[in-house]
mmCIF file of C-alpha atoms in Angstrom:
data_model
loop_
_atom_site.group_PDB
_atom_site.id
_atom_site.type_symbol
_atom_site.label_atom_id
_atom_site.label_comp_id
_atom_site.label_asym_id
_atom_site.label_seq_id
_atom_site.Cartn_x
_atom_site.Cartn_y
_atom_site.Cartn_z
ATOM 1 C CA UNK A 65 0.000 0.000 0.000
ATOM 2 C CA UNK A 66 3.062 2.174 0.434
ATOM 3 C CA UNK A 67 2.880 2.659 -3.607
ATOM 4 C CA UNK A 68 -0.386 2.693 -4.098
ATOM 5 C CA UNK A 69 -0.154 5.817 -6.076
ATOM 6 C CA UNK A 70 1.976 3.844 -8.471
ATOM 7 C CA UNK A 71 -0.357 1.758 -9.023
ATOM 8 C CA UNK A 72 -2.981 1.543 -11.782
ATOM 9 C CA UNK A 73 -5.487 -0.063 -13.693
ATOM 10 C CA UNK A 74 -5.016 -2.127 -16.574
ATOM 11 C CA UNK A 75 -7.429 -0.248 -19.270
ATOM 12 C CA UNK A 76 -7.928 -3.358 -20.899
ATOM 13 C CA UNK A 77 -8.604 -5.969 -18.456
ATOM 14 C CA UNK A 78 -8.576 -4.121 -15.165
ATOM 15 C CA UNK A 79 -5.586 -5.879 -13.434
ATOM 16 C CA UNK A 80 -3.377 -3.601 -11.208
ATOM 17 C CA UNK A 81 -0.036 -3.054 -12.642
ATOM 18 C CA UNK A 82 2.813 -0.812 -11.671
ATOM 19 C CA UNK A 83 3.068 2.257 -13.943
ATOM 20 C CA UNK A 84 5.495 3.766 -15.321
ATOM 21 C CA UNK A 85 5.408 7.978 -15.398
ATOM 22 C CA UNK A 86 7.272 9.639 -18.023
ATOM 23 C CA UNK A 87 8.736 11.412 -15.364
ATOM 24 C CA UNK A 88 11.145 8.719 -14.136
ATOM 25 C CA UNK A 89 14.560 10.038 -14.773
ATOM 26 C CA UNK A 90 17.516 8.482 -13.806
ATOM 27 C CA UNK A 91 21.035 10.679 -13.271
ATOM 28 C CA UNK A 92 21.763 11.317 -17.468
ATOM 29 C CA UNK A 93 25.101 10.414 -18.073
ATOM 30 C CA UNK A 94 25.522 11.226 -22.183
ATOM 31 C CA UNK A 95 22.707 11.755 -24.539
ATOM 32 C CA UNK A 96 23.373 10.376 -28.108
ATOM 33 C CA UNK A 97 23.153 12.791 -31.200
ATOM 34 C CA UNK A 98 19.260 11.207 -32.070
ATOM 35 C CA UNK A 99 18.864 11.900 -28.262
ATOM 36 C CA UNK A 100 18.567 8.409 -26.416
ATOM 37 C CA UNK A 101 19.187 9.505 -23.427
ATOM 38 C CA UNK A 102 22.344 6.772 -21.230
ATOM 39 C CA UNK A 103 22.062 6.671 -17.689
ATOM 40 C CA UNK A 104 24.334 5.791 -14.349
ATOM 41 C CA UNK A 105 22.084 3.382 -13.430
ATOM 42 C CA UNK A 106 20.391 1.320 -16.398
ATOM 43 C CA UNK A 107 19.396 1.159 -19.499
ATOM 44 C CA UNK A 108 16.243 3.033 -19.832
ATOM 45 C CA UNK A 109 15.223 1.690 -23.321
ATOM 46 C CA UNK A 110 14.828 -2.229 -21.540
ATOM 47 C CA UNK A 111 12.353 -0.923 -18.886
ATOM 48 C CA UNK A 112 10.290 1.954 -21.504
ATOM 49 C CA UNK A 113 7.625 -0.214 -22.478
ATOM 50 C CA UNK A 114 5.456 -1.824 -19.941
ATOM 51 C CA UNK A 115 3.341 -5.089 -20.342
ATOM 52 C CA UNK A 116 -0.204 -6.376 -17.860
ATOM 53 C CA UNK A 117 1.327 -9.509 -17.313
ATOM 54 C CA UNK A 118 -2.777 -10.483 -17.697
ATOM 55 C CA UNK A 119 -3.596 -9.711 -20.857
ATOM 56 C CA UNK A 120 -0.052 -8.852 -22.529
ATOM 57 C CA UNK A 121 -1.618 -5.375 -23.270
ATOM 58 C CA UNK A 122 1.799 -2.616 -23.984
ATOM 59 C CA UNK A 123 2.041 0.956 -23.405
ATOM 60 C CA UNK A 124 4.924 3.320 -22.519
ATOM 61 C CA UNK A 125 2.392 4.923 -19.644
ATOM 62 C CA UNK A 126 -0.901 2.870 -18.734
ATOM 63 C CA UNK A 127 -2.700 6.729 -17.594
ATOM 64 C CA UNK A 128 -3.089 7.075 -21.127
ATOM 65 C CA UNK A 129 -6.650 5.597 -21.917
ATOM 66 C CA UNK A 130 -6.997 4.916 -25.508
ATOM 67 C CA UNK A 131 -9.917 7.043 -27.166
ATOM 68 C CA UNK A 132 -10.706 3.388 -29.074
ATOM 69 C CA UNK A 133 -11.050 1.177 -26.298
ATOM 70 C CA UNK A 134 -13.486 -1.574 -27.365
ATOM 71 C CA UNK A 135 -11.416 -1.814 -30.558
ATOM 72 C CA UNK A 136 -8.172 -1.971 -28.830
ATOM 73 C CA UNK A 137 -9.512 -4.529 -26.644
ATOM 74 C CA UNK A 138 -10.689 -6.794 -29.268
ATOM 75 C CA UNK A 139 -6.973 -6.679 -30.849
ATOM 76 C CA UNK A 140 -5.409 -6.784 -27.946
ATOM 77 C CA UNK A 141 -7.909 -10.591 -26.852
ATOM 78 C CA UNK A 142 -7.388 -11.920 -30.468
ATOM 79 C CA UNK A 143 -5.302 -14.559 -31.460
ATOM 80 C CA UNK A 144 -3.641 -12.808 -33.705
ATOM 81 C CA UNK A 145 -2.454 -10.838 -31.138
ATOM 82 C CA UNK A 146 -1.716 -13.426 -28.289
ATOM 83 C CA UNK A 147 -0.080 -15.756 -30.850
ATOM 84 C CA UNK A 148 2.817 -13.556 -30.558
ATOM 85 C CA UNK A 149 3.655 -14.895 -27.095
ATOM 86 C CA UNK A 150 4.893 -17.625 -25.708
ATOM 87 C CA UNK A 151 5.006 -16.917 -22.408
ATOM 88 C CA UNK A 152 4.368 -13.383 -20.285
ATOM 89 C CA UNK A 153 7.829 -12.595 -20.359
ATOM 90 C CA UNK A 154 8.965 -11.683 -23.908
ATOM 91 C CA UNK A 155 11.784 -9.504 -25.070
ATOM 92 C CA UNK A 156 12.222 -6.328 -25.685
ATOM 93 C CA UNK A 157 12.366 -6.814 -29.153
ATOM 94 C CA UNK A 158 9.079 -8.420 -29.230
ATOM 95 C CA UNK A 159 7.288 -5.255 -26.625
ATOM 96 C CA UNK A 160 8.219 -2.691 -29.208
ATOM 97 C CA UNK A 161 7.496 -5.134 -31.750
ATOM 98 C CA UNK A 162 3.855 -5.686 -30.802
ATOM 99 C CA UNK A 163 3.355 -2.209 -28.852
ATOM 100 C CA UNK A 164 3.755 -0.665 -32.525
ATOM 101 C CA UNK A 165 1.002 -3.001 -33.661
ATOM 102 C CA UNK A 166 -1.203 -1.567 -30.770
ATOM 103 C CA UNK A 167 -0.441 2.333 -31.740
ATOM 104 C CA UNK A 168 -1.449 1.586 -35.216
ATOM 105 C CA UNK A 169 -5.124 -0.305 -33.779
ATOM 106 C CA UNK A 170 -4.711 2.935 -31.573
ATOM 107 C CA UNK A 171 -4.780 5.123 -34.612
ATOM 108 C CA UNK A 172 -1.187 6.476 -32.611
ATOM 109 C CA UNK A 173 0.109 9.501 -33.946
ATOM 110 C CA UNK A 174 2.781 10.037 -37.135
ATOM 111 C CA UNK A 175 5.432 11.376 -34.275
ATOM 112 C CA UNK A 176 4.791 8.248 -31.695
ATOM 113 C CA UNK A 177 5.012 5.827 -34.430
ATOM 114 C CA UNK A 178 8.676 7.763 -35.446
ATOM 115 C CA UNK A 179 9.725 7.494 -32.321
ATOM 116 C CA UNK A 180 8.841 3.473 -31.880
ATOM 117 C CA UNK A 181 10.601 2.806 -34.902
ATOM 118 C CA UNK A 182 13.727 5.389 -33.763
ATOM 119 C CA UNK A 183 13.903 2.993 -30.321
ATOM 120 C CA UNK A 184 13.777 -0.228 -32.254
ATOM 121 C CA UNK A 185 16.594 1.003 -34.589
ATOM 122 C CA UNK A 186 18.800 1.719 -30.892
ATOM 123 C CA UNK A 187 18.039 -2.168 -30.159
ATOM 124 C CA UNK A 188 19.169 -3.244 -33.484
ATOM 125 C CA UNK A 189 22.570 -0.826 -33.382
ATOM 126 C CA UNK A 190 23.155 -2.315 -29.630
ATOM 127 C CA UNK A 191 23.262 -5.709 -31.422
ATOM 128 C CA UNK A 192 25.246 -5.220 -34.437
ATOM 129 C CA UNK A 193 22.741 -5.091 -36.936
ATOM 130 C CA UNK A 194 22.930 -1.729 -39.030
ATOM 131 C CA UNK A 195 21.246 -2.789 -41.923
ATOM 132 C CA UNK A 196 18.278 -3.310 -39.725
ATOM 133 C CA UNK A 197 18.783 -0.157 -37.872
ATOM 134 C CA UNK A 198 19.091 1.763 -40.829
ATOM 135 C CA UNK A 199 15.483 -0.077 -42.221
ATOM 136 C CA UNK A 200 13.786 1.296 -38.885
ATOM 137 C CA UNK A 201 15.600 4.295 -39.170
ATOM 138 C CA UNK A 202 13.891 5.103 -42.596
ATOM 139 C CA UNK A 203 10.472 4.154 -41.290
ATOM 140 C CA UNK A 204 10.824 6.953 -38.353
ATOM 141 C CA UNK A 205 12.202 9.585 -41.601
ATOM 142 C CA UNK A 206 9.010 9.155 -42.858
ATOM 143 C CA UNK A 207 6.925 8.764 -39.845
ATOM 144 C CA UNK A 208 8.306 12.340 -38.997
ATOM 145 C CA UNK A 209 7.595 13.540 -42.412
ATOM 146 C CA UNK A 210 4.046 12.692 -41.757
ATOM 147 C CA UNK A 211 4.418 14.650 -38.330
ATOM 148 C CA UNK A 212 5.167 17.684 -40.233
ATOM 149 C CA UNK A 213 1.933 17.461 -42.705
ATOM 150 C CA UNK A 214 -0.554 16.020 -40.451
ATOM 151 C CA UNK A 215 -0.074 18.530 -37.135
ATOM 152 C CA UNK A 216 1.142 22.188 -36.766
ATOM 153 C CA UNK A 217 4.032 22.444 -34.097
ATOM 154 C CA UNK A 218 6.105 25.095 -32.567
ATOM 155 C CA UNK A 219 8.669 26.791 -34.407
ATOM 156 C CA UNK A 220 10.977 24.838 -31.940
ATOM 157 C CA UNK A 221 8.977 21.562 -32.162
ATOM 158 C CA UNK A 222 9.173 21.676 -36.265
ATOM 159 C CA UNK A 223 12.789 22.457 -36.278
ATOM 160 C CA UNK A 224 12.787 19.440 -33.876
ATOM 161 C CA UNK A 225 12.093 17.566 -35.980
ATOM 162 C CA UNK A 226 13.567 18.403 -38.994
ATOM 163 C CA UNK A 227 16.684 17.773 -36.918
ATOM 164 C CA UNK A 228 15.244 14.001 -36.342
ATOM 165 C CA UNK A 229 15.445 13.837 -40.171
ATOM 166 C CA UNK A 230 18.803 15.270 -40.825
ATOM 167 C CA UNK A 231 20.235 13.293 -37.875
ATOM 168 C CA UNK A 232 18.070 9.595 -38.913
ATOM 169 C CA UNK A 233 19.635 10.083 -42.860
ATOM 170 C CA UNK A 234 22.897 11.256 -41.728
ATOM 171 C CA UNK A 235 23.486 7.860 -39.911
ATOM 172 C CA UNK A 236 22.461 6.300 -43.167
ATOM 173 C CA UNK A 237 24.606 8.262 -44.832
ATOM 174 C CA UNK A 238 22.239 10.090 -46.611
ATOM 175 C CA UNK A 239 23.905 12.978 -46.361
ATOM 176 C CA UNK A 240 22.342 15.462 -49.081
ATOM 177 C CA UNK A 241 18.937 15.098 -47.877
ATOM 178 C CA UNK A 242 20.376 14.948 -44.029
ATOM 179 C CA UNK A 243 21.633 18.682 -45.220
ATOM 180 C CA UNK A 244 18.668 19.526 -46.897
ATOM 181 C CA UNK A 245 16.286 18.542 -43.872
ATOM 182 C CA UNK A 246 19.197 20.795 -41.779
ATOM 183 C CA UNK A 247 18.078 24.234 -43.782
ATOM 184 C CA UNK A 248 14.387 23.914 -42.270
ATOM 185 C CA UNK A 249 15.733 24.723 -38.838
ATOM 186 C CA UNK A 250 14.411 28.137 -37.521
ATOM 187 C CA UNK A 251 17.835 29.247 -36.529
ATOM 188 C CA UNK A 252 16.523 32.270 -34.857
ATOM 189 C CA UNK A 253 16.101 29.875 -31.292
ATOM 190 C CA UNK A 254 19.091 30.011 -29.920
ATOM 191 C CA UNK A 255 19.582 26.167 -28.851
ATOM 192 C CA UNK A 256 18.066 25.130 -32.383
ATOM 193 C CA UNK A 257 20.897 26.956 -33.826
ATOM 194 C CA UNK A 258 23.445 25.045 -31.251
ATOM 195 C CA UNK A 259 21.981 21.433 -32.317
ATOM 196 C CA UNK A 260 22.188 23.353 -36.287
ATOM 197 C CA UNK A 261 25.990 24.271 -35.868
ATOM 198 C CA UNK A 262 26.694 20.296 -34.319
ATOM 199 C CA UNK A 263 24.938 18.638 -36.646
ATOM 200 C CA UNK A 264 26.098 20.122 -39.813
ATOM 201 C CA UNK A 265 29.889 19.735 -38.711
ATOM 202 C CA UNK A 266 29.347 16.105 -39.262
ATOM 203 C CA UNK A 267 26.976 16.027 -42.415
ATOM 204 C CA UNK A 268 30.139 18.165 -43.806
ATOM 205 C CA UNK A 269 32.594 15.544 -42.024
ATOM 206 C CA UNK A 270 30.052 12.708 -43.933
ATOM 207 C CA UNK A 271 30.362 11.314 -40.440
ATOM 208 C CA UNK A 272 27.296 9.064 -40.068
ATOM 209 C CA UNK A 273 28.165 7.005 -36.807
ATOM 210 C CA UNK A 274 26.666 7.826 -33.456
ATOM 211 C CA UNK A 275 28.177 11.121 -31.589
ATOM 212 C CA UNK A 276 26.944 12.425 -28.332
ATOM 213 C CA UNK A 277 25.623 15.618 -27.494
ATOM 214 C CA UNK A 278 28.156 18.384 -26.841
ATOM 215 C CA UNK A 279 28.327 19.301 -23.206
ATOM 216 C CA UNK A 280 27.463 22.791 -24.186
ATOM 217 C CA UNK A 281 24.325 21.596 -25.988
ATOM 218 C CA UNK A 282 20.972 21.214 -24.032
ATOM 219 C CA UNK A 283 18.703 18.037 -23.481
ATOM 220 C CA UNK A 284 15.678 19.089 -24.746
ATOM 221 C CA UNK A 285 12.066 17.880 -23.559
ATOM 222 C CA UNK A 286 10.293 15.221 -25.244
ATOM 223 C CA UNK A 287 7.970 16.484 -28.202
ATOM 224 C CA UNK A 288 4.354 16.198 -27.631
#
């Protein structure tokens, strides 16, 4: 009962679960140039996703309701969605795996889907496999293309993102359309125009392997 208010409801099912609040940060120690964010303690991209151990349901925070419940639900109790376990206790490949699945029954938006596909490609560089990496990386390029068409955003947000697209085909080495994606920054904001200067040193370097942050460059929040 000490952590009850930890505790919450399985929309699905209605089991109790332990949820995870976006607010759970861990002492940073580096944040990578696509900003996955390395920690003292763990590795925060093994304990992002969150499964009801009942009914295998998977979300990043279980407060979030979806707005198409029954027809969440009915994925979430078919077989072809409980096929894809063997037992309550599967990977992480297989939670982002099947918790895309769920945003796109969840009608999830351009920008979560990018960054689902973003996280699978860090599981797939921690392994070895850049070929793969570089296949999800494309799918969150054009998820965040979508972002830009289907929503308006924040002079910051946009130029956000346009960074996500010059950093994703960079590390493909893509780098004339990384540079073209880089002139859509509103350098006017002064910590757009640090991650503007950074980034274009190593499109002109055609350096497409993983750099951290500059100390002098801020974390920035999460995009809504």
């Amino acid at each position: 009962m000490e952590n009850e208010e930890n505790n919450i409801l399985c929309p699905v099912c209605g089991n109790r679960i332990t949820n995870n609040p976006e607010d759970n940060i861990f002492q940073i120690e580096s944040i990578d140039s696509d900003f996955r964010i390395h920690t003292v303690q763990d590795d925060l991209l093994d304990d992002w996703l969150l499964m009801c151990r009942n009914c295998y349901y998977i979300d990043h925070d279980f407060s979030n309701v979806p707005d198409n419940l029954n027809k969440v639900k009915y994925y979430v109790e078919s077989m072809d969605y409980l096929s894809n376990f063997t037992d309550n206790n599967p990977t992480t490949y297989d939670l982002f795996k099947n918790y895309m699945k769920i945003l796109n029954i969840k009608d999830g938006s351009s920008f979560l889907l990018a960054d689902c596909n973003l996280r699978i490609s860090w599981l797939y560089d921690d392994d070895n496999f850049p070929d793969k990496a570089d296949e999800y990386r494309e799918q969150s390029i054009q998820y965040f293309g979508r972002t830009l068409l289907e929503s308006k955003k924040s002079k910051k947000n946009q130029s956000l993102i346009y960074y996500y697209i010059a950093e994703l085909s960079r590390r493909k080495g893509e780098f004339a359309r990384a540079k073209k994606a880089l002139k859509n920054m509103n350098r006017s904001i002064n910590e757009i125009d640090e991650l503007f200067i950074f980034q274009k040193k190593l499109i002109e370097n055609k350096n497409s392997s993983n750099s951290k942050l500059p100390k002098g460059v801020k974390s920035y929040e999460t995009l809504s």
